[in-house]
Short mmCIF file of C-alpha atoms in Angstrom, two decimals:
data_model
loop_
_atom_site.label_atom_id
_atom_site.label_comp_id
_atom_site.label_asym_id
_atom_site.label_seq_id
_atom_site.Cartn_x
_atom_site.Cartn_y
_atom_site.Cartn_z
CA UNK A 379 -61.61 -30.08 -38.72
CA UNK A 380 -62.77 -31.39 -35.25
CA UNK A 381 -65.77 -29.58 -33.28
CA UNK A 382 -64.56 -27.95 -30.43
CA UNK A 383 -66.22 -29.01 -26.71
CA UNK A 384 -65.17 -27.11 -23.35
CA UNK A 385 -66.59 -28.95 -20.16
CA UNK A 386 -65.11 -28.95 -16.58
CA UNK A 387 -64.05 -31.98 -15.08
CA UNK A 388 -61.49 -34.90 -14.70
CA UNK A 389 -59.92 -36.36 -17.87
CA UNK A 390 -59.32 -39.89 -16.02
CA UNK A 391 -63.76 -40.15 -16.60
CA UNK A 392 -63.55 -39.08 -20.36
CA UNK A 393 -65.36 -41.31 -22.19
CA UNK A 394 -63.59 -40.65 -25.27
CA UNK A 395 -61.77 -42.38 -28.04
CA UNK A 396 -58.16 -40.99 -26.45
CA UNK A 397 -57.10 -38.78 -23.72
CA UNK A 398 -54.38 -36.56 -23.91
CA UNK A 399 -51.92 -36.42 -21.32
CA UNK A 400 -49.67 -33.28 -20.40
CA UNK A 401 -46.79 -35.81 -19.95
CA UNK A 402 -43.22 -34.95 -18.99
CA UNK A 403 -40.19 -36.00 -20.98
CA UNK A 404 -39.40 -39.05 -18.93
CA UNK A 405 -43.48 -40.82 -19.86
CA UNK A 406 -42.97 -42.33 -16.01
CA UNK A 407 -45.54 -40.23 -14.61
CA UNK A 408 -45.63 -37.11 -12.50
CA UNK A 409 -47.93 -35.07 -10.99
CA UNK A 410 -51.39 -33.06 -12.01
CA UNK A 411 -52.81 -34.25 -15.34
CA UNK A 412 -49.52 -37.11 -15.95
CA UNK A 413 -50.13 -38.23 -12.26
CA UNK A 414 -54.08 -38.58 -12.08
CA UNK A 415 -53.59 -40.20 -15.96
CA UNK A 416 -50.97 -42.89 -14.18
CA UNK A 417 -52.95 -43.71 -11.15
CA UNK A 418 -56.29 -44.47 -12.49
CA UNK A 419 -55.21 -46.15 -15.76
CA UNK A 420 -53.15 -48.72 -13.91
CA UNK A 421 -50.08 -50.35 -14.06
CA UNK A 422 -50.60 -50.98 -18.08
CA UNK A 423 -49.84 -47.68 -18.81
CA UNK A 424 -46.51 -47.25 -17.34
CA UNK A 425 -45.50 -50.71 -18.55
CA UNK A 426 -45.98 -49.46 -22.02
CA UNK A 427 -44.67 -46.20 -20.78
CA UNK A 428 -41.27 -48.24 -19.54
CA UNK A 429 -41.06 -50.27 -23.28
CA UNK A 430 -40.90 -46.84 -25.03
CA UNK A 431 -38.21 -45.18 -23.04
CA UNK A 432 -36.14 -48.22 -23.49
CA UNK A 433 -36.78 -48.66 -27.40
CA UNK A 434 -37.83 -45.11 -29.19
CA UNK A 435 -37.33 -42.87 -26.23
CA UNK A 436 -34.36 -43.79 -24.17
CA UNK A 437 -33.74 -40.40 -23.75
CA UNK A 438 -37.52 -39.32 -23.28
CA UNK A 439 -40.08 -37.66 -25.13
CA UNK A 440 -38.86 -34.68 -26.88
CA UNK A 441 -41.11 -31.42 -25.99
CA UNK A 442 -43.55 -30.63 -28.45
CA UNK A 443 -44.14 -34.55 -29.67
CA UNK A 444 -46.73 -37.02 -28.73
CA UNK A 445 -46.49 -40.77 -28.43
CA UNK A 446 -50.06 -43.19 -27.67
CA UNK A 447 -49.95 -46.34 -25.40
CA UNK A 448 -53.09 -48.52 -24.24
CA UNK A 449 -55.00 -46.09 -21.91
CA UNK A 450 -55.30 -49.32 -19.28
CA UNK A 451 -58.48 -48.85 -16.50
CA UNK A 452 -59.20 -45.41 -18.08
CA UNK A 453 -62.80 -45.41 -19.89
CA UNK A 454 -60.96 -44.16 -23.20
CA UNK A 455 -59.06 -46.43 -25.70
CA UNK A 456 -55.63 -44.75 -25.90
CA UNK A 457 -53.77 -42.24 -24.27
CA UNK A 458 -51.58 -39.94 -26.60
CA UNK A 459 -49.23 -38.57 -24.37
CA UNK A 460 -47.30 -34.93 -24.97
CA UNK A 461 -44.54 -32.90 -23.52
CA UNK A 462 -45.53 -29.96 -23.40
CA UNK A 463 -43.12 -26.95 -23.06
CA UNK A 464 -42.29 -24.64 -19.67
CA UNK A 465 -42.90 -21.26 -20.03
CA UNK A 466 -40.38 -18.54 -20.55
CA UNK A 467 -40.37 -14.98 -20.51
CA UNK A 468 -37.12 -14.52 -22.53
CA UNK A 469 -38.11 -16.40 -25.43
CA UNK A 470 -41.01 -17.61 -27.48
CA UNK A 471 -42.18 -21.38 -26.55
CA UNK A 472 -45.53 -21.41 -28.23
CA UNK A 473 -44.67 -23.29 -31.61
CA UNK A 474 -43.49 -26.11 -29.34
CA UNK A 475 -46.68 -25.77 -27.22
CA UNK A 476 -48.61 -25.67 -30.75
CA UNK A 477 -46.94 -28.63 -31.61
CA UNK A 478 -48.33 -30.51 -28.67
CA UNK A 479 -51.72 -30.34 -29.89
CA UNK A 480 -51.05 -30.54 -33.99
CA UNK A 481 -48.77 -33.98 -32.66
CA UNK A 482 -51.59 -35.19 -30.42
CA UNK A 483 -54.10 -34.87 -33.30
CA UNK A 484 -51.43 -36.41 -35.91
CA UNK A 485 -51.36 -39.57 -33.70
CA UNK A 486 -55.32 -39.51 -33.02
CA UNK A 487 -55.49 -39.75 -36.92
CA UNK A 488 -53.04 -42.76 -37.38
CA UNK A 489 -55.01 -44.50 -34.60
CA UNK A 490 -58.28 -43.68 -35.97
CA UNK A 491 -59.80 -42.07 -32.87
CA UNK A 492 -62.97 -39.76 -33.30
CA UNK A 493 -63.07 -38.09 -30.19
CA UNK A 494 -60.37 -37.01 -28.18
CA UNK A 495 -59.71 -35.03 -24.85
CA UNK A 496 -57.37 -32.95 -24.34
CA UNK A 497 -56.34 -31.08 -21.03
CA UNK A 498 -54.70 -27.51 -20.62
CA UNK A 499 -51.30 -28.60 -21.57
CA UNK A 500 -48.56 -26.38 -19.79
CA UNK A 501 -51.14 -24.20 -18.26
CA UNK A 502 -50.41 -25.64 -14.78
CA UNK A 503 -46.98 -26.47 -12.91
CA UNK A 504 -45.12 -25.62 -16.44
CA UNK A 505 -46.32 -21.87 -15.55
CA UNK A 506 -47.62 -21.10 -19.56
CA UNK A 507 -50.31 -18.07 -18.94
CA UNK A 508 -53.44 -19.36 -19.36
CA UNK A 509 -55.14 -17.15 -21.63
CA UNK A 510 -52.06 -17.54 -24.27
CA UNK A 511 -52.31 -21.38 -23.34
CA UNK A 512 -55.91 -21.82 -23.86
CA UNK A 513 -55.81 -19.43 -27.49
CA UNK A 514 -52.61 -21.52 -28.12
CA UNK A 515 -54.51 -24.81 -28.16
CA UNK A 516 -57.98 -23.59 -29.42
CA UNK A 517 -56.47 -21.82 -32.64
CA UNK A 518 -54.18 -24.76 -33.26
CA UNK A 519 -56.90 -27.54 -33.13
CA UNK A 520 -58.70 -25.22 -35.12
CA UNK A 521 -56.29 -24.78 -38.05
CA UNK A 522 -55.27 -28.37 -38.03
CA UNK A 523 -56.81 -30.85 -40.37
CA UNK A 524 -57.51 -34.19 -39.26
CA UNK A 525 -60.33 -36.47 -38.91
CA UNK A 526 -61.12 -36.43 -35.37
CA UNK A 527 -64.66 -35.56 -34.57
CA UNK A 528 -64.26 -33.65 -31.54
CA UNK A 529 -61.83 -32.17 -29.74
CA UNK A 530 -63.26 -32.29 -26.09
CA UNK A 531 -61.01 -29.70 -23.80
CA UNK A 532 -61.56 -30.99 -20.24
CA UNK A 533 -60.90 -28.71 -17.72
CA UNK A 534 -59.81 -28.97 -13.70
CA UNK A 535 -60.87 -25.47 -12.91
CA UNK A 536 -63.84 -22.46 -13.83
CA UNK A 537 -60.59 -20.11 -14.52
CA UNK A 538 -59.35 -22.02 -16.62
CA UNK A 539 -62.94 -23.22 -18.21
CA UNK A 540 -63.02 -19.42 -18.21
CA UNK A 541 -59.76 -18.86 -20.59
CA UNK A 542 -60.95 -21.66 -22.77
CA UNK A 543 -64.64 -20.30 -23.00
CA UNK A 544 -62.88 -16.85 -24.07
CA UNK A 545 -60.44 -18.55 -26.97
CA UNK A 546 -63.10 -20.15 -28.57
CA UNK A 547 -65.26 -16.76 -28.98
#
């Protein structure tokens, strides 16, 4: 199981083997982490995402799944795209959020990635309550068998960092 490291910062600057992108199902870029990764990584990421949409995922990447592309101009070697669930009060979708982390680690293992940077998947525009998003992330990474040595959560604000610190305990 990976060592968990928490840092406040910009995930597009993470010097790791793989960066996890909180993508939307289209894989074609968007806002937040997704937009930042596509902007900084450059056109090579979008080109691979378009190929994935034309072949393996014509209807988009399903929620909770993960797939890798080049990292383009990012310091990482790969981007692992995962689609987090939109929070819904009426029904539990936590299993899908947990799946994002498990599937990202599975893809990282397939790539041979030893270090992976994660954002707080679904904790932004998708509205997941911050404390629960942090718990789901930390608990899932802690309990998922993986050859990844370091799971680095690169968090964009002090409140998100505090929630992850509380989840780590």
